Amino acid sequence: MRITVLSGGVGGARFTRGLLALLRDRLPDGRGGTTAEVTVVANTGDDMWLHGVRVCPDLDTLMYTLGGAVHEDQGWGRREESGHVSADLAAYDVGWEWFTLGDLDLATHLARTQWLREGMTLSGATERLARRWDLAGQGVRLLPMSDEPVETHVRVADADGTERLVHFEEWWVRHRAALPALGFVQVGLESAAPAPGVLDALTTADVVIVPPSNPVVSVGTILAVPGIRAALTATSAPVVGVSPIVGGAPVRGMAAECLATIGVEATAEAVARHYGRRADASRTAGDPGVLDAWLVDTVDAHAAEKLAVDGWRAAATGTLMTDVPATARIAAEALALVGL
Ligand code: GDP
Ligand code: CA
């Protein structure tokens, strides 16, 4: 079975970890892994240069989570991390005091940056980093959405009305998404192409999953890479999504602010309709739909009912990814929605 997941950072990584646990159980390879082939296409719109190194927040959250090295409570970064380098940089009054690079995390960025400087692509560097964490041994391949840099910037207005662009991470981490955002701009998008293997993973999949990731700045950015939405619209594989919005709010993070910026209500139903149903020929506004099925939380059961009336395959279940077994069950429910 070939499964392709379109992922952001924390939400997508936790979901994928649960999915892998399910597959080890259902389709064991006899060596502690699975015979299923999972390809994770990661958002790289949050990537940035910081202190001379290339930081890829979502790729690294995925790698640490699937590699068993993530800081569990935080959801990102390394466990047992220290911050000596960041503290010393601050003593020199350099850089962004609001964005801490952990010492262990920094090793990842240094290795990646060296390989990029030597001419390796981001997919090449990602594959090489993933070797250390034996992602292949677990049946999972991690791909950046694109090898070309695409950086999400946020259009904000100062008190005097002057508009400027700030990097997404500055808006998100420094301002906690509290600066009113007028829009998102993906710098570099027009000339970006899907990374090698991405379109193939969508076309040849048995199922494509949109995990509970941020629909705007994680999945939305992946879908905006030229060619990816079309591949999703055309694939013969069923496409199933899990709602990141539970009871009218994101479970964690600031997805509501992102949705408000693009004029989408923060409800499980509105997010489904924003993604759109692939078979919906009457869809006139916006881009072609990308989903067939949508799994919502039990508290949003009414949303599943309303979507079902309009032809969606929709169901409700507990969707809080409290631990790996609970998440494996959510993954099982998502697959069941499309008959797998
Ligand atoms: P980021 O790149 O680290 O922001 O991570 P993602 O884009 O992959 O995921 C962020 C989204 O995950 C947020 O909008 C949350 O609403 C959602 N999320 C986080 N934890 C859970 C959970 O336990 N259940 C569900 N349904 N959604 C979650
Ligand atoms: Ca992210």
Short mmCIF file of C-alpha atoms and ligand atoms in Angstrom, two decimals:
data_model
loop_
_atom_site.label_atom_id
_atom_site.label_comp_id
_atom_site.label_asym_id
_atom_site.label_seq_id
_atom_site.Cartn_x
_atom_site.Cartn_y
_atom_site.Cartn_z
CA MET A 1 0.00 0.00 0.00
CA ARG A 2 1.34 3.41 -0.98
CA ILE A 3 0.23 6.33 1.16
CA THR A 4 1.09 9.98 0.56
CA VAL A 5 0.67 12.60 3.30
CA LEU A 6 0.75 16.39 2.75
CA SER A 7 2.14 17.73 6.01
CA GLY A 8 3.00 20.82 7.99
CA GLY A 9 4.95 20.53 11.24
CA VAL A 10 3.51 19.45 14.57
CA GLY A 11 -0.01 18.37 13.51
CA GLY A 12 1.15 16.48 10.43
CA ALA A 13 4.12 14.89 12.21
CA ARG A 14 2.02 13.58 15.09
CA PHE A 15 -0.56 12.22 12.68
CA THR A 16 2.10 10.48 10.56
CA ARG A 17 3.66 8.89 13.64
CA GLY A 18 0.25 7.41 14.52
CA LEU A 19 -0.28 6.29 10.92
CA LEU A 20 3.07 4.44 10.96
CA ALA A 21 2.13 2.71 14.24
CA LEU A 22 -1.11 1.55 12.61
CA LEU A 23 0.71 0.28 9.52
CA ARG A 24 3.34 -1.62 11.55
CA ASP A 25 0.44 -3.37 13.19
CA ARG A 26 -1.63 -4.00 10.06
CA LEU A 27 1.06 -4.57 7.45
CA PRO A 28 4.16 -5.72 9.38
CA ASP A 29 7.37 -6.43 7.49
CA GLY A 30 8.63 -8.85 10.16
CA ARG A 31 11.50 -6.53 11.11
CA GLY A 32 9.56 -4.08 13.25
CA GLY A 33 8.58 -1.93 10.26
CA THR A 34 5.81 -2.03 7.69
CA THR A 35 5.52 -3.15 4.09
CA ALA A 36 3.46 -0.02 3.38
CA GLU A 37 5.30 2.84 1.67
CA VAL A 38 4.55 6.20 3.18
CA THR A 39 5.70 9.39 1.44
CA VAL A 40 5.42 12.61 3.41
CA VAL A 41 5.45 15.81 1.34
CA ALA A 42 6.42 18.60 3.75
CA ASN A 43 5.66 22.29 3.64
CA THR A 44 8.86 24.32 3.26
CA GLY A 45 7.18 27.74 3.24
CA ASP A 46 8.35 28.34 6.82
CA ASP A 47 12.02 27.86 5.88
CA MET A 48 14.45 30.69 6.46
CA TRP A 49 18.06 31.74 6.74
CA LEU A 50 19.11 32.52 10.30
CA HIS A 51 22.67 33.16 11.47
CA GLY A 52 23.88 31.87 8.13
CA VAL A 53 22.14 28.51 8.33
CA ARG A 54 19.09 27.16 6.52
CA VAL A 55 16.30 26.33 8.97
CA CYS A 56 13.44 24.07 7.78
CA PRO A 57 10.98 23.97 10.68
CA ASP A 58 8.38 21.55 9.28
CA LEU A 59 10.87 19.09 7.75
CA ASP A 60 12.75 18.99 11.04
CA THR A 61 9.63 18.57 13.18
CA LEU A 62 8.70 15.61 10.97
CA MET A 63 12.19 14.13 11.12
CA TYR A 64 12.52 14.46 14.91
CA THR A 65 8.99 13.19 15.57
CA LEU A 66 9.26 10.15 13.29
CA GLY A 67 12.87 9.56 14.43
CA GLY A 68 11.85 9.48 18.11
CA ALA A 69 13.93 12.54 19.03
CA VAL A 70 11.30 15.26 19.33
CA HIS A 71 10.71 17.36 22.42
CA GLU A 72 7.36 15.77 23.21
CA ASP A 73 5.66 18.55 25.23
CA GLN A 74 6.81 21.30 22.90
CA GLY A 75 5.93 19.31 19.78
CA TRP A 76 9.00 20.56 17.85
CA GLY A 77 12.77 20.69 18.39
CA ARG A 78 14.97 18.12 20.11
CA ARG A 79 14.38 16.62 23.50
CA GLU A 80 17.13 17.26 26.09
CA GLU A 81 18.06 20.38 24.17
CA SER A 82 20.31 23.20 25.40
CA GLY A 83 20.66 26.80 24.27
CA HIS A 84 24.30 27.74 24.81
CA VAL A 85 24.89 28.98 21.28
CA SER A 86 21.72 31.11 21.18
CA ALA A 87 22.58 32.64 24.57
CA ASP A 88 26.07 33.49 23.42
CA LEU A 89 24.82 34.99 20.17
CA ALA A 90 22.49 37.17 22.24
CA ALA A 91 25.51 38.33 24.25
CA TYR A 92 26.95 39.60 20.96
CA ASP A 93 23.61 41.27 20.30
CA VAL A 94 23.21 39.33 17.05
CA GLY A 95 20.15 38.05 15.35
CA TRP A 96 16.60 37.38 16.38
CA GLU A 97 16.34 37.07 20.16
CA TRP A 98 12.79 35.71 19.74
CA PHE A 99 13.83 32.67 17.71
CA THR A 100 15.90 30.23 19.74
CA LEU A 101 18.02 27.72 17.89
CA GLY A 102 18.81 24.81 20.20
CA ASP A 103 22.34 23.45 20.16
CA LEU A 104 21.37 19.95 18.93
CA ASP A 105 18.95 21.44 16.41
CA LEU A 106 21.76 23.68 15.18
CA ALA A 107 23.79 20.60 14.20
CA THR A 108 20.96 19.66 11.79
CA HIS A 109 21.01 23.14 10.25
CA LEU A 110 24.80 23.17 9.96
CA ALA A 111 24.87 19.79 8.22
CA ARG A 112 22.07 20.79 5.85
CA THR A 113 23.66 24.15 5.07
CA GLN A 114 27.01 22.56 4.30
CA TRP A 115 25.41 20.14 1.85
CA LEU A 116 23.35 22.90 0.24
CA ARG A 117 26.52 24.98 -0.15
CA GLU A 118 28.19 22.00 -1.83
CA GLY A 119 25.39 22.03 -4.39
CA MET A 120 23.11 19.34 -3.02
CA THR A 121 19.37 19.89 -3.46
CA LEU A 122 17.10 20.28 -0.45
CA SER A 123 15.61 16.83 -1.19
CA GLY A 124 19.12 15.37 -1.27
CA ALA A 125 20.04 17.02 2.02
CA THR A 126 16.73 15.92 3.58
CA GLU A 127 17.28 12.33 2.52
CA ARG A 128 20.77 12.40 3.97
CA LEU A 129 19.62 13.87 7.29
CA ALA A 130 16.80 11.30 7.46
CA ARG A 131 19.28 8.42 7.15
CA ARG A 132 20.53 9.06 10.64
CA TRP A 133 17.01 8.65 12.02
CA ASP A 134 16.37 5.54 9.92
CA LEU A 135 13.15 6.86 8.44
CA ALA A 136 13.52 4.45 5.50
CA GLY A 137 13.63 1.53 7.96
CA GLN A 138 10.23 2.65 9.19
CA GLY A 139 8.82 2.69 5.66
CA VAL A 140 8.68 6.46 5.37
CA ARG A 141 10.23 8.81 2.84
CA LEU A 142 10.39 12.52 3.64
CA LEU A 143 10.25 14.96 0.70
CA PRO A 144 10.25 18.75 0.70
CA MET A 145 7.37 20.11 -1.39
CA SER A 146 9.98 21.81 -3.61
CA ASP A 147 13.73 22.09 -3.96
CA GLU A 148 13.41 25.78 -4.77
CA PRO A 149 13.08 28.15 -1.84
CA VAL A 150 9.49 29.31 -1.31
CA GLU A 151 9.05 31.54 1.73
CA THR A 152 5.72 32.56 3.19
CA HIS A 153 5.61 36.27 4.08
CA VAL A 154 2.81 38.08 5.82
CA ARG A 155 1.52 41.46 4.71
CA VAL A 156 1.04 43.61 7.82
CA ALA A 157 0.20 47.28 8.35
CA ASP A 158 1.97 49.52 10.87
CA ALA A 159 0.00 51.95 13.03
CA ASP A 160 0.44 54.70 10.40
CA GLY A 161 -1.01 52.42 7.72
CA THR A 162 2.28 51.63 5.99
CA GLU A 163 2.22 48.09 4.67
CA ARG A 164 5.24 45.80 4.86
CA LEU A 165 6.06 42.13 4.49
CA VAL A 166 7.45 40.13 7.39
CA HIS A 167 8.65 36.54 7.26
CA PHE A 168 5.97 34.11 8.43
CA GLU A 169 8.08 32.98 11.39
CA GLU A 170 8.49 36.56 12.57
CA TRP A 171 4.72 37.07 12.48
CA TRP A 172 4.03 33.67 14.06
CA VAL A 173 6.75 33.33 16.69
CA ARG A 174 7.66 36.94 17.51
CA HIS A 175 4.23 38.53 17.27
CA ARG A 176 2.24 35.36 18.17
CA ALA A 177 0.05 36.10 15.11
CA ALA A 178 -1.32 39.13 16.97
CA LEU A 179 -0.31 41.69 14.29
CA PRO A 180 -3.32 41.90 11.96
CA ALA A 181 -2.38 40.04 8.78
CA LEU A 182 -3.69 41.44 5.49
CA GLY A 183 -2.57 38.49 3.42
CA PHE A 184 0.03 35.82 2.78
CA VAL A 185 2.56 36.01 -0.03
CA GLN A 186 4.64 33.00 -1.07
CA VAL A 187 7.89 34.51 -2.25
CA GLY A 188 9.47 32.35 -4.96
CA LEU A 189 6.34 30.35 -5.69
CA GLU A 190 5.99 31.12 -9.41
CA SER A 191 9.38 29.67 -10.28
CA ALA A 192 9.13 26.71 -7.89
CA ALA A 193 8.54 23.15 -9.08
CA PRO A 194 7.50 20.12 -7.04
CA ALA A 195 10.57 18.28 -5.71
CA PRO A 196 11.53 15.02 -7.47
CA GLY A 197 9.13 12.26 -6.48
CA VAL A 198 6.32 14.53 -5.28
CA LEU A 199 4.03 14.33 -8.32
CA ASP A 200 4.76 10.63 -8.70
CA ALA A 201 3.85 10.03 -5.05
CA LEU A 202 0.48 11.71 -5.65
CA THR A 203 -0.21 9.97 -8.95
CA THR A 204 0.74 6.43 -7.92
CA ALA A 205 -0.63 6.50 -4.35
CA ASP A 206 -3.33 4.16 -3.13
CA VAL A 207 -4.54 6.91 -0.84
CA VAL A 208 -3.58 10.52 -0.17
CA ILE A 209 -4.07 11.93 3.33
CA VAL A 210 -4.32 15.59 4.34
CA PRO A 211 -3.56 15.35 8.07
CA PRO A 212 -4.72 17.90 10.68
CA SER A 213 -2.19 20.50 9.55
CA ASN A 214 -2.69 24.24 9.17
CA PRO A 215 -4.94 24.54 6.05
CA VAL A 216 -3.52 27.94 5.08
CA VAL A 217 0.21 28.15 5.75
CA SER A 218 1.05 24.41 5.75
CA VAL A 219 -1.22 22.49 3.36
CA GLY A 220 -2.27 25.66 1.49
CA THR A 221 1.36 26.40 0.66
CA ILE A 222 2.01 22.86 -0.58
CA LEU A 223 -1.10 23.02 -2.79
CA ALA A 224 0.08 26.33 -4.25
CA VAL A 225 3.29 24.86 -5.69
CA PRO A 226 2.63 24.76 -9.45
CA GLY A 227 1.49 21.27 -10.44
CA ILE A 228 0.62 19.87 -7.02
CA ARG A 229 -3.06 20.83 -6.89
CA ALA A 230 -3.56 19.52 -10.43
CA ALA A 231 -1.90 16.20 -9.53
CA LEU A 232 -4.18 15.89 -6.53
CA THR A 233 -7.25 16.72 -8.56
CA ALA A 234 -6.29 14.12 -11.16
CA THR A 235 -5.02 11.20 -9.08
CA SER A 236 -7.08 8.02 -9.05
CA ALA A 237 -6.31 7.63 -5.34
CA PRO A 238 -8.96 8.72 -2.87
CA VAL A 239 -8.02 11.84 -0.90
CA VAL A 240 -9.07 12.03 2.75
CA GLY A 241 -8.53 14.86 5.21
CA VAL A 242 -8.69 15.16 9.00
CA SER A 243 -9.95 18.44 10.42
CA PRO A 244 -7.41 20.55 12.37
CA ILE A 245 -10.34 22.57 13.73
CA VAL A 246 -12.20 21.04 16.66
CA GLY A 247 -15.25 22.77 18.10
CA GLY A 248 -14.55 26.02 16.27
CA ALA A 249 -10.88 26.39 17.27
CA PRO A 250 -7.54 24.88 16.35
CA VAL A 251 -6.38 22.36 18.94
CA ARG A 252 -3.12 24.25 19.28
CA GLY A 253 -1.46 27.12 17.49
CA MET A 254 -2.91 30.06 15.63
CA ALA A 255 -4.60 28.55 12.59
CA ALA A 256 -7.73 30.63 13.31
CA GLU A 257 -5.79 33.84 12.62
CA CYS A 258 -4.54 32.36 9.33
CA LEU A 259 -8.04 31.31 8.29
CA ALA A 260 -9.47 34.74 9.19
CA THR A 261 -6.85 36.36 6.96
CA ILE A 262 -8.07 34.43 3.93
CA GLY A 263 -11.72 34.89 4.89
CA VAL A 264 -12.49 31.32 5.94
CA GLU A 265 -14.44 30.60 9.12
CA ALA A 266 -12.62 28.52 11.74
CA THR A 267 -15.01 25.57 11.66
CA ALA A 268 -14.53 21.98 10.55
CA GLU A 269 -17.17 22.47 7.86
CA ALA A 270 -15.76 25.72 6.45
CA VAL A 271 -12.26 24.24 6.21
CA ALA A 272 -13.62 21.23 4.29
CA ARG A 273 -15.46 23.52 1.89
CA HIS A 274 -12.33 25.66 1.52
CA TYR A 275 -10.34 22.59 0.43
CA GLY A 276 -13.29 21.62 -1.74
CA ARG A 277 -14.66 18.28 -2.89
CA ARG A 278 -13.04 16.83 -6.01
CA ALA A 279 -16.34 15.61 -7.48
CA ASP A 280 -18.06 18.94 -6.96
CA ALA A 281 -18.63 20.07 -10.54
CA SER A 282 -20.74 22.99 -9.35
CA ARG A 283 -17.79 24.51 -7.49
CA THR A 284 -17.40 27.84 -9.22
CA ALA A 285 -15.52 29.94 -6.66
CA GLY A 286 -11.85 29.31 -5.97
CA ASP A 287 -9.59 26.48 -7.06
CA PRO A 288 -10.70 22.95 -8.00
CA GLY A 289 -11.45 20.79 -4.96
CA VAL A 290 -8.85 18.39 -3.58
CA LEU A 291 -10.72 16.10 -1.17
CA ASP A 292 -13.16 13.19 -1.31
CA ALA A 293 -13.59 12.58 2.39
CA TRP A 294 -13.33 14.55 5.63
CA LEU A 295 -13.01 13.30 9.17
CA VAL A 296 -14.16 15.67 11.91
CA ASP A 297 -14.21 15.52 15.67
CA THR A 298 -17.20 14.12 17.55
CA VAL A 299 -18.05 17.63 18.79
CA ASP A 300 -18.43 18.63 15.11
CA ALA A 301 -20.67 15.69 14.13
CA HIS A 302 -23.21 18.19 12.74
CA ALA A 303 -20.57 19.33 10.20
CA ALA A 304 -20.13 15.75 8.96
CA GLU A 305 -23.90 15.43 8.56
CA LYS A 306 -24.15 18.64 6.55
CA LEU A 307 -21.23 17.67 4.32
CA ALA A 308 -22.69 14.19 3.75
CA VAL A 309 -25.89 15.79 2.44
CA ASP A 310 -23.74 17.48 -0.20
CA GLY A 311 -22.13 14.23 -1.28
CA TRP A 312 -19.03 14.17 0.90
CA ARG A 313 -17.83 11.00 2.56
CA ALA A 314 -17.72 12.42 6.08
CA ALA A 315 -17.65 11.01 9.58
CA ALA A 316 -17.03 12.09 13.16
CA THR A 317 -14.71 10.54 15.74
CA GLY A 318 -12.45 11.68 18.58
CA THR A 319 -9.58 13.46 16.78
CA LEU A 320 -7.38 14.57 19.68
CA MET A 321 -3.91 13.13 19.06
CA THR A 322 -3.27 12.61 22.78
CA ASP A 323 -0.82 9.72 22.30
CA VAL A 324 0.39 7.35 19.59
CA PRO A 325 -2.32 4.66 20.01
CA ALA A 326 -5.07 7.31 19.96
CA THR A 327 -3.54 8.79 16.82
CA ALA A 328 -3.24 5.35 15.18
CA ARG A 329 -6.97 4.94 15.73
CA ILE A 330 -7.65 8.34 14.08
CA ALA A 331 -5.54 7.24 11.09
CA ALA A 332 -7.54 3.99 10.92
CA GLU A 333 -10.80 5.96 10.88
CA ALA A 334 -9.49 8.19 8.10
CA LEU A 335 -8.54 5.16 5.98
CA ALA A 336 -11.88 3.50 6.73
CA LEU A 337 -13.69 6.54 5.34
CA VAL A 338 -12.24 5.72 1.93
CA GLY A 339 -12.74 1.98 2.25
CA LEU A 340 -9.21 1.00 3.36
P1 GDP B 1 2.87 23.47 12.35
O1 GDP B 1 3.55 23.59 11.03
O2 GDP B 1 3.79 23.09 13.46
O3 GDP B 1 1.97 24.62 12.68
O4 GDP B 1 1.94 22.19 12.25
P2 GDP B 1 0.81 21.73 11.26
O5 GDP B 1 0.51 22.75 10.22
O6 GDP B 1 1.13 20.35 10.79
O7 GDP B 1 -0.41 21.55 12.22
C1 GDP B 1 -0.96 22.60 12.97
C2 GDP B 1 -2.42 22.28 13.17
O8 GDP B 1 -2.58 21.02 13.81
C3 GDP B 1 -3.11 23.27 14.06
O9 GDP B 1 -3.91 24.09 13.25
C4 GDP B 1 -3.96 22.44 15.00
O10 GDP B 1 -5.29 22.83 14.91
C5 GDP B 1 -3.80 21.03 14.49
N1 GDP B 1 -3.70 20.07 15.57
C6 GDP B 1 -2.72 19.99 16.49
N2 GDP B 1 -2.96 18.98 17.35
C7 GDP B 1 -4.13 18.40 16.95
C8 GDP B 1 -4.92 17.31 17.44
O11 GDP B 1 -4.59 16.64 18.43
N3 GDP B 1 -6.07 17.00 16.75
C9 GDP B 1 -6.48 17.71 15.65
N4 GDP B 1 -7.62 17.37 15.05
N5 GDP B 1 -5.76 18.75 15.18
C10 GDP B 1 -4.60 19.10 15.82
CA CA B 2 4.98 25.08 10.07
#
